[in-house]
Amino acid sequence: MRRTLSVVEYSGEEEVMAAVAKALSHPVRLKILKLLASQTCCFTGELTELIPMAQSTISQHLKALLEAGLIRGEINPPKVKYCINKENWLKASTLFARFFISSKKCHCDCG
Amino acid sequence: MRRTLSVVEYSGEEEVMAAVAKALSHPVRLKILKLLASQTCCFTGELTELIPMAQSTISQHLKALLEAGLIRGEINPPKVKYCINKENWLKASTLFARFFISSKKCHCDCG
DNA sequence: TAAGTTTATCGCAAATTTACGATTAATATT
DNA sequence: AATATTAATCGTAAATTTGCGATAAACTTA
């Protein structure tokens, strides 16, 4: 991909929020997060039974959520127990909340 | 792309939220939204001056934000005035807030 | 030790995203 | 009518995403 000569600068917040948003940008990942969140306790690989997708594909989506910091995986071979990463979840929640509140400043008449 | 034989079903909420998240998943689109939101009133095309990217690229990103419903464009040739779509902005805000709150149910010991 | 279970990773193909320059469209100005 | 301004669209190239099946890795159980 050709890149701009003068590179666009982003704030840390912009980078982090974009990364989290990207993790949330696929419906199956939202579904996975909701399933993990709805358990009274953490969860393992019933995901493969609940979601009709190849095991390798679900594993890939889990990896994306892990890398975004939204979930944690506790290895307990041969199983892995996934759950919400509460600390980062809270951070993400705050980030999005602040972002959406920020537009309240705008007092235009057009909508 | 090969598709799964049994198609995964998503709720309307999952689809909508994923689409909004996708619109928010690029730092330059976050920057654009912040710039639009920070204006006391609406905004025209200074974006090209504020963001060192090709005009066509910025136009593409604006289109993505338009299609996600996050902004509105008031055509006033040869200029176009963009601003936050407050109605959908509120909807998106609620969607994300509810989503993040939902994980509070999870009482696992692992995080 | 051999077979089974669970999950990650590899290799691949198709689709989508991202960015650019060039061009077009629509209107205002000279 | 000719030129200038602003923004969208087209065409293209490279990168990334998404999905699958096959295989590998790690540990249990027979």
mmCIF file of C-alpha atoms (C1' of nucleotides) in Angstrom:
data_model
loop_
_atom_site.group_PDB
_atom_site.id
_atom_site.type_symbol
_atom_site.label_atom_id
_atom_site.label_comp_id
_atom_site.label_asym_id
_atom_site.label_seq_id
_atom_site.Cartn_x
_atom_site.Cartn_y
_atom_site.Cartn_z
ATOM 1 C CA MET A 1 0.000 0.000 0.000
ATOM 2 C CA ARG A 2 1.353 3.422 -0.854
ATOM 3 C CA ARG A 3 1.783 5.633 2.181
ATOM 4 C CA THR A 4 1.508 9.348 2.509
ATOM 5 C CA LEU A 5 4.778 11.215 2.493
ATOM 6 C CA SER A 6 3.894 13.262 5.560
ATOM 7 C CA VAL A 7 2.707 10.680 8.034
ATOM 8 C CA VAL A 8 -0.480 11.447 9.904
ATOM 9 C CA GLU A 9 0.018 11.663 13.656
ATOM 10 C CA TYR A 10 -2.447 10.046 16.024
ATOM 11 C CA SER A 11 -2.830 10.390 19.750
ATOM 12 C CA GLY A 12 -2.382 7.328 21.937
ATOM 13 C CA GLU A 13 -6.057 7.465 22.708
ATOM 14 C CA GLU A 14 -6.953 7.444 19.027
ATOM 15 C CA GLU A 15 -4.736 4.436 18.423
ATOM 16 C CA VAL A 16 -6.035 2.468 21.386
ATOM 17 C CA MET A 17 -9.659 3.234 20.715
ATOM 18 C CA ALA A 18 -9.319 2.374 17.032
ATOM 19 C CA ALA A 19 -7.751 -0.958 17.988
ATOM 20 C CA VAL A 20 -10.569 -1.790 20.393
ATOM 21 C CA ALA A 21 -13.160 -0.703 17.860
ATOM 22 C CA LYS A 22 -11.537 -2.961 15.297
ATOM 23 C CA ALA A 23 -11.815 -5.883 17.708
ATOM 24 C CA LEU A 24 -15.507 -5.062 18.122
ATOM 25 C CA SER A 25 -16.105 -4.623 14.404
ATOM 26 C CA HIS A 26 -17.104 -8.195 13.615
ATOM 27 C CA PRO A 27 -20.475 -9.560 14.740
ATOM 28 C CA VAL A 28 -19.059 -12.943 15.703
ATOM 29 C CA ARG A 29 -16.603 -11.303 18.043
ATOM 30 C CA LEU A 30 -19.437 -9.377 19.667
ATOM 31 C CA LYS A 31 -21.319 -12.649 20.015
ATOM 32 C CA ILE A 32 -18.303 -14.302 21.626
ATOM 33 C CA LEU A 33 -17.892 -11.435 24.076
ATOM 34 C CA LYS A 34 -21.562 -11.546 24.988
ATOM 35 C CA LEU A 35 -21.349 -15.296 25.569
ATOM 36 C CA LEU A 36 -18.311 -14.901 27.769
ATOM 37 C CA ALA A 37 -19.938 -12.066 29.680
ATOM 38 C CA SER A 38 -23.186 -13.937 30.213
ATOM 39 C CA GLN A 39 -21.563 -16.849 32.014
ATOM 40 C CA THR A 40 -21.699 -16.748 35.784
ATOM 41 C CA CYS A 41 -18.120 -17.826 35.565
ATOM 42 C CA CYS A 42 -15.636 -18.246 32.804
ATOM 43 C CA PHE A 43 -15.957 -20.331 29.806
ATOM 44 C CA THR A 44 -14.032 -22.691 27.657
ATOM 45 C CA GLY A 45 -14.592 -24.081 24.247
ATOM 46 C CA GLU A 46 -18.330 -24.536 24.126
ATOM 47 C CA LEU A 47 -18.038 -21.652 21.707
ATOM 48 C CA THR A 48 -17.390 -24.173 18.959
ATOM 49 C CA GLU A 49 -20.722 -25.825 19.748
ATOM 50 C CA LEU A 50 -22.642 -22.576 20.040
ATOM 51 C CA ILE A 51 -21.265 -20.926 16.940
ATOM 52 C CA PRO A 52 -21.404 -22.807 13.632
ATOM 53 C CA MET A 53 -17.956 -21.874 12.419
ATOM 54 C CA ALA A 54 -14.757 -23.810 11.939
ATOM 55 C CA GLN A 55 -12.792 -24.282 15.142
ATOM 56 C CA SER A 56 -9.793 -22.625 13.551
ATOM 57 C CA THR A 57 -11.843 -19.562 12.681
ATOM 58 C CA ILE A 58 -13.155 -19.176 16.215
ATOM 59 C CA SER A 59 -9.623 -19.593 17.515
ATOM 60 C CA GLN A 60 -8.541 -16.760 15.234
ATOM 61 C CA HIS A 61 -11.278 -14.474 16.540
ATOM 62 C CA LEU A 62 -10.329 -15.326 20.109
ATOM 63 C CA LYS A 63 -6.773 -14.395 19.293
ATOM 64 C CA ALA A 64 -7.929 -11.027 17.963
ATOM 65 C CA LEU A 65 -9.868 -10.376 21.174
ATOM 66 C CA LEU A 66 -6.875 -11.438 23.252
ATOM 67 C CA GLU A 67 -4.555 -9.120 21.349
ATOM 68 C CA ALA A 68 -6.979 -6.253 21.819
ATOM 69 C CA GLY A 69 -6.863 -7.026 25.548
ATOM 70 C CA LEU A 70 -10.595 -7.573 25.854
ATOM 71 C CA ILE A 71 -10.353 -11.157 27.082
ATOM 72 C CA ARG A 72 -7.949 -13.307 29.027
ATOM 73 C CA GLY A 73 -7.115 -16.963 28.481
ATOM 74 C CA GLU A 74 -6.189 -19.288 31.320
ATOM 75 C CA ILE A 75 -4.357 -22.259 29.897
ATOM 76 C CA ASN A 76 -5.369 -25.498 31.577
ATOM 77 C CA PRO A 77 -4.301 -28.131 29.082
ATOM 78 C CA PRO A 78 -5.697 -29.401 26.990
ATOM 79 C CA LYS A 79 -8.384 -26.807 27.633
ATOM 80 C CA VAL A 80 -8.262 -23.043 27.795
ATOM 81 C CA LYS A 81 -10.625 -21.001 29.912
ATOM 82 C CA TYR A 82 -11.447 -17.632 28.394
ATOM 83 C CA CYS A 83 -13.086 -14.749 30.102
ATOM 84 C CA ILE A 84 -13.548 -11.018 29.936
ATOM 85 C CA ASN A 85 -10.500 -9.000 30.928
ATOM 86 C CA LYS A 86 -12.341 -6.811 33.384
ATOM 87 C CA GLU A 87 -9.611 -4.234 33.820
ATOM 88 C CA ASN A 88 -9.276 -3.479 30.133
ATOM 89 C CA TRP A 89 -12.997 -3.845 29.664
ATOM 90 C CA LEU A 90 -13.514 -0.985 32.080
ATOM 91 C CA LYS A 91 -10.854 1.067 30.334
ATOM 92 C CA ALA A 92 -12.490 0.480 26.972
ATOM 93 C CA SER A 93 -15.868 1.319 28.381
ATOM 94 C CA THR A 94 -14.567 4.628 29.719
ATOM 95 C CA LEU A 95 -12.810 5.402 26.461
ATOM 96 C CA PHE A 96 -15.955 4.944 24.409
ATOM 97 C CA ALA A 97 -18.162 6.742 26.917
ATOM 98 C CA ARG A 98 -15.891 9.774 26.917
ATOM 99 C CA PHE A 99 -15.710 9.729 23.157
ATOM 100 C CA PHE A 100 -19.453 9.725 22.719
ATOM 101 C CA ILE A 101 -19.973 12.407 25.347
ATOM 102 C CA SER A 102 -17.518 14.671 23.547
ATOM 103 C CA SER A 103 -19.951 15.492 20.769
ATOM 104 C CA LYS A 104 -22.325 17.171 23.197
ATOM 105 C CA LYS A 105 -20.277 20.311 22.689
ATOM 106 C CA CYS A 106 -21.571 20.620 19.172
ATOM 107 C CA HIS A 107 -24.533 23.002 19.086
ATOM 108 C CA CYS A 108 -25.301 23.201 15.420
ATOM 109 C CA ASP A 109 -28.805 23.487 14.067
ATOM 110 C CA CYS A 110 -28.443 20.781 11.489
ATOM 111 C CA GLY A 111 -29.389 17.762 13.476
ATOM 112 C CA MET B 1 -14.110 -16.167 0.218
ATOM 113 C CA ARG B 2 -15.454 -19.571 1.188
ATOM 114 C CA ARG B 3 -18.439 -19.371 3.494
ATOM 115 C CA THR B 4 -19.595 -21.725 6.163
ATOM 116 C CA LEU B 5 -22.260 -24.179 5.094
ATOM 117 C CA SER B 6 -24.487 -23.407 8.074
ATOM 118 C CA VAL B 7 -24.581 -19.635 8.148
ATOM 119 C CA VAL B 8 -24.042 -17.951 11.499
ATOM 120 C CA GLU B 9 -27.012 -15.912 12.647
ATOM 121 C CA TYR B 10 -26.529 -12.484 14.165
ATOM 122 C CA SER B 11 -28.948 -10.275 16.016
ATOM 123 C CA GLY B 12 -29.795 -6.876 14.583
ATOM 124 C CA GLU B 13 -27.960 -5.308 17.484
ATOM 125 C CA GLU B 14 -24.847 -7.302 16.738
ATOM 126 C CA GLU B 15 -24.935 -6.239 13.102
ATOM 127 C CA VAL B 16 -25.511 -2.574 13.850
ATOM 128 C CA MET B 17 -22.933 -2.381 16.581
ATOM 129 C CA ALA B 18 -20.343 -4.172 14.461
ATOM 130 C CA ALA B 19 -20.973 -1.699 11.645
ATOM 131 C CA VAL B 20 -20.535 1.285 13.945
ATOM 132 C CA ALA B 21 -17.433 -0.251 15.499
ATOM 133 C CA LYS B 22 -16.018 -0.745 12.034
ATOM 134 C CA ALA B 23 -16.576 2.926 11.277
ATOM 135 C CA LEU B 24 -14.713 3.774 14.488
ATOM 136 C CA SER B 25 -11.902 1.317 13.809
ATOM 137 C CA HIS B 26 -9.587 3.691 11.982
ATOM 138 C CA PRO B 27 -7.725 6.423 13.877
ATOM 139 C CA VAL B 28 -8.237 8.997 11.142
ATOM 140 C CA ARG B 29 -11.984 8.528 11.322
ATOM 141 C CA LEU B 30 -11.845 9.053 15.080
ATOM 142 C CA LYS B 31 -9.842 12.203 14.454
ATOM 143 C CA ILE B 32 -12.383 13.434 11.939
ATOM 144 C CA LEU B 33 -15.247 12.784 14.334
ATOM 145 C CA LYS B 34 -13.453 14.594 17.127
ATOM 146 C CA LEU B 35 -12.807 17.561 14.861
ATOM 147 C CA LEU B 36 -16.456 17.672 13.826
ATOM 148 C CA ALA B 37 -17.588 17.337 17.422
ATOM 149 C CA SER B 38 -15.267 20.031 18.711
ATOM 150 C CA GLN B 39 -16.699 22.733 16.478
ATOM 151 C CA THR B 40 -19.204 25.019 18.128
ATOM 152 C CA CYS B 41 -21.125 24.599 14.940
ATOM 153 C CA CYS B 42 -20.728 22.663 11.766
ATOM 154 C CA PHE B 43 -17.766 22.341 9.649
ATOM 155 C CA THR B 44 -16.671 22.409 6.069
ATOM 156 C CA GLY B 45 -13.629 21.152 4.351
ATOM 157 C CA GLU B 46 -10.756 22.348 6.470
ATOM 158 C CA LEU B 47 -10.211 18.668 7.129
ATOM 159 C CA THR B 48 -7.870 18.536 4.164
ATOM 160 C CA GLU B 49 -5.773 21.235 5.775
ATOM 161 C CA LEU B 50 -5.802 19.685 9.224
ATOM 162 C CA ILE B 51 -5.079 16.128 8.155
ATOM 163 C CA PRO B 52 -2.113 15.456 5.854
ATOM 164 C CA MET B 53 -3.843 12.968 3.605
ATOM 165 C CA ALA B 54 -4.967 13.046 0.016
ATOM 166 C CA GLN B 55 -8.290 14.779 -0.491
ATOM 167 C CA SER B 56 -9.694 11.648 -2.076
ATOM 168 C CA THR B 57 -8.741 9.571 0.928
ATOM 169 C CA ILE B 58 -10.442 11.921 3.357
ATOM 170 C CA SER B 59 -13.494 11.918 1.137
ATOM 171 C CA GLN B 60 -13.534 8.117 1.330
ATOM 172 C CA HIS B 61 -13.399 8.174 5.107
ATOM 173 C CA LEU B 62 -16.194 10.733 5.233
ATOM 174 C CA LYS B 63 -18.247 8.432 3.058
ATOM 175 C CA ALA B 64 -17.648 5.560 5.467
ATOM 176 C CA LEU B 65 -18.790 7.697 8.392
ATOM 177 C CA LEU B 66 -21.834 8.827 6.415
ATOM 178 C CA GLU B 67 -22.775 5.249 5.562
ATOM 179 C CA ALA B 68 -22.435 4.249 9.188
ATOM 180 C CA GLY B 69 -24.820 7.085 9.982
ATOM 181 C CA LEU B 70 -22.435 8.849 12.337
ATOM 182 C CA ILE B 71 -22.291 12.101 10.377
ATOM 183 C CA ARG B 72 -24.522 14.108 8.077
ATOM 184 C CA GLY B 73 -23.511 16.129 5.034
ATOM 185 C CA GLU B 74 -25.299 19.258 3.958
ATOM 186 C CA ILE B 75 -24.550 19.882 0.311
ATOM 187 C CA ASN B 76 -24.035 23.535 -0.487
ATOM 188 C CA PRO B 77 -22.031 23.472 -3.711
ATOM 189 C CA PRO B 78 -19.243 23.618 -4.246
ATOM 190 C CA LYS B 79 -18.901 23.054 -0.514
ATOM 191 C CA VAL B 80 -20.330 20.430 1.785
ATOM 192 C CA LYS B 81 -20.918 20.981 5.467
ATOM 193 C CA TYR B 82 -20.439 17.889 7.576
ATOM 194 C CA CYS B 83 -21.491 17.418 11.135
ATOM 195 C CA ILE B 84 -22.253 14.792 13.726
ATOM 196 C CA ASN B 85 -25.563 12.998 13.236
ATOM 197 C CA LYS B 86 -26.770 13.528 16.762
ATOM 198 C CA GLU B 87 -29.661 11.100 16.630
ATOM 199 C CA ASN B 88 -27.553 8.162 15.537
ATOM 200 C CA TRP B 89 -24.701 9.304 17.707
ATOM 201 C CA LEU B 90 -26.940 8.941 20.737
ATOM 202 C CA LYS B 91 -28.119 5.552 19.542
ATOM 203 C CA ALA B 92 -24.538 4.378 19.074
ATOM 204 C CA SER B 93 -23.595 5.740 22.456
ATOM 205 C CA THR B 94 -26.402 3.782 24.104
ATOM 206 C CA LEU B 95 -25.544 0.640 22.193
ATOM 207 C CA PHE B 96 -21.933 0.687 23.342
ATOM 208 C CA ALA B 97 -22.797 1.667 26.905
ATOM 209 C CA ARG B 98 -25.241 -1.212 27.217
ATOM 210 C CA PHE B 99 -22.754 -3.600 25.689
ATOM 211 C CA PHE B 100 -20.017 -2.674 28.120
ATOM 212 C CA ILE B 101 -22.330 -2.810 31.118
ATOM 213 C CA SER B 102 -23.412 -6.319 30.161
ATOM 214 C CA SER B 103 -20.151 -7.861 31.312
ATOM 215 C CA LYS B 104 -20.778 -6.834 34.907
ATOM 216 C CA LYS B 105 -22.786 -10.035 35.234
ATOM 217 C CA CYS B 106 -19.621 -12.081 34.994
ATOM 218 C CA HIS B 107 -18.364 -12.972 38.468
ATOM 219 C CA CYS B 108 -15.401 -15.149 37.663
ATOM 220 C CA ASP B 109 -12.309 -15.188 39.819
ATOM 221 C CA CYS B 110 -9.901 -14.929 36.940
ATOM 222 C CA GLY B 111 -9.849 -11.226 36.344
ATOM 223 C "C1'" DT C 1 3.547 -46.307 24.550
ATOM 224 C "C1'" DA C 2 -0.633 -45.447 21.719
ATOM 225 C "C1'" DA C 3 -4.805 -43.120 21.109
ATOM 226 C "C1'" DG C 4 -7.806 -39.329 22.237
ATOM 227 C "C1'" DT C 5 -8.984 -34.434 23.310
ATOM 228 C "C1'" DT C 6 -8.546 -29.649 22.867
ATOM 229 C "C1'" DT C 7 -6.657 -25.631 20.926
ATOM 230 C "C1'" DA C 8 -3.253 -23.048 18.040
ATOM 231 C "C1'" DT C 9 -1.009 -22.374 13.845
ATOM 232 C "C1'" DC C 10 -0.033 -22.863 8.839
ATOM 233 C "C1'" DG C 11 -1.160 -22.294 4.091
ATOM 234 C "C1'" DC C 12 -4.220 -20.786 1.040
ATOM 235 C "C1'" DA C 13 -8.002 -18.208 -1.503
ATOM 236 C "C1'" DA C 14 -11.347 -14.636 -1.790
ATOM 237 C "C1'" DA C 15 -13.015 -10.303 -0.146
ATOM 238 C "C1'" DT C 16 -12.363 -5.967 1.785
ATOM 239 C "C1'" DT C 17 -9.785 -1.913 3.256
ATOM 240 C "C1'" DT C 18 -6.696 1.694 2.585
ATOM 241 C "C1'" DA C 19 -4.245 4.976 0.055
ATOM 242 C "C1'" DC C 20 -3.037 7.497 -3.962
ATOM 243 C "C1'" DG C 21 -3.343 10.303 -8.353
ATOM 244 C "C1'" DA C 22 -6.310 11.537 -12.052
ATOM 245 C "C1'" DT C 23 -10.608 12.727 -13.493
ATOM 246 C "C1'" DT C 24 -15.329 14.324 -13.236
ATOM 247 C "C1'" DA C 25 -19.207 17.134 -11.554
ATOM 248 C "C1'" DA C 26 -21.216 21.150 -9.848
ATOM 249 C "C1'" DT C 27 -21.114 25.684 -8.967
ATOM 250 C "C1'" DA C 28 -19.082 30.479 -8.470
ATOM 251 C "C1'" DT C 29 -16.185 34.023 -10.323
ATOM 252 C "C1'" DT C 30 -13.917 36.613 -13.816
ATOM 253 C "C1'" DA D 1 -17.623 31.619 -22.179
ATOM 254 C "C1'" DA D 2 -13.394 30.505 -19.577
ATOM 255 C "C1'" DT D 3 -11.380 29.689 -15.217
ATOM 256 C "C1'" DA D 4 -11.239 28.502 -10.395
ATOM 257 C "C1'" DT D 5 -12.884 25.977 -6.371
ATOM 258 C "C1'" DT D 6 -14.577 22.178 -3.861
ATOM 259 C "C1'" DA D 7 -15.697 17.518 -3.271
ATOM 260 C "C1'" DA D 8 -16.918 12.859 -5.212
ATOM 261 C "C1'" DT D 9 -15.700 9.075 -7.949
ATOM 262 C "C1'" DC D 10 -12.734 5.990 -10.751
ATOM 263 C "C1'" DG D 11 -8.921 2.975 -11.374
ATOM 264 C "C1'" DT D 12 -5.211 0.807 -9.364
ATOM 265 C "C1'" DA D 13 -1.989 -1.337 -6.079
ATOM 266 C "C1'" DA D 14 -0.762 -3.092 -1.723
ATOM 267 C "C1'" DA D 15 -2.135 -4.636 2.785
ATOM 268 C "C1'" DT D 16 -5.268 -6.729 5.749
ATOM 269 C "C1'" DT D 17 -9.210 -9.548 7.030
ATOM 270 C "C1'" DT D 18 -11.867 -13.534 6.911
ATOM 271 C "C1'" DG D 19 -12.716 -18.238 6.382
ATOM 272 C "C1'" DC D 20 -11.552 -23.009 5.684
ATOM 273 C "C1'" DG D 21 -9.140 -27.558 6.047
ATOM 274 C "C1'" DA D 22 -5.027 -29.742 7.466
ATOM 275 C "C1'" DT D 23 -1.634 -30.181 10.636
ATOM 276 C "C1'" DA D 24 0.930 -29.523 14.892
ATOM 277 C "C1'" DA D 25 1.323 -29.035 19.892
ATOM 278 C "C1'" DA D 26 0.297 -30.229 24.588
ATOM 279 C "C1'" DC D 27 -1.508 -32.858 27.731
ATOM 280 C "C1'" DT D 28 -4.731 -37.145 29.395
ATOM 281 C "C1'" DT D 29 -6.217 -41.481 29.439
ATOM 282 C "C1'" DA D 30 -6.295 -46.277 28.173
#
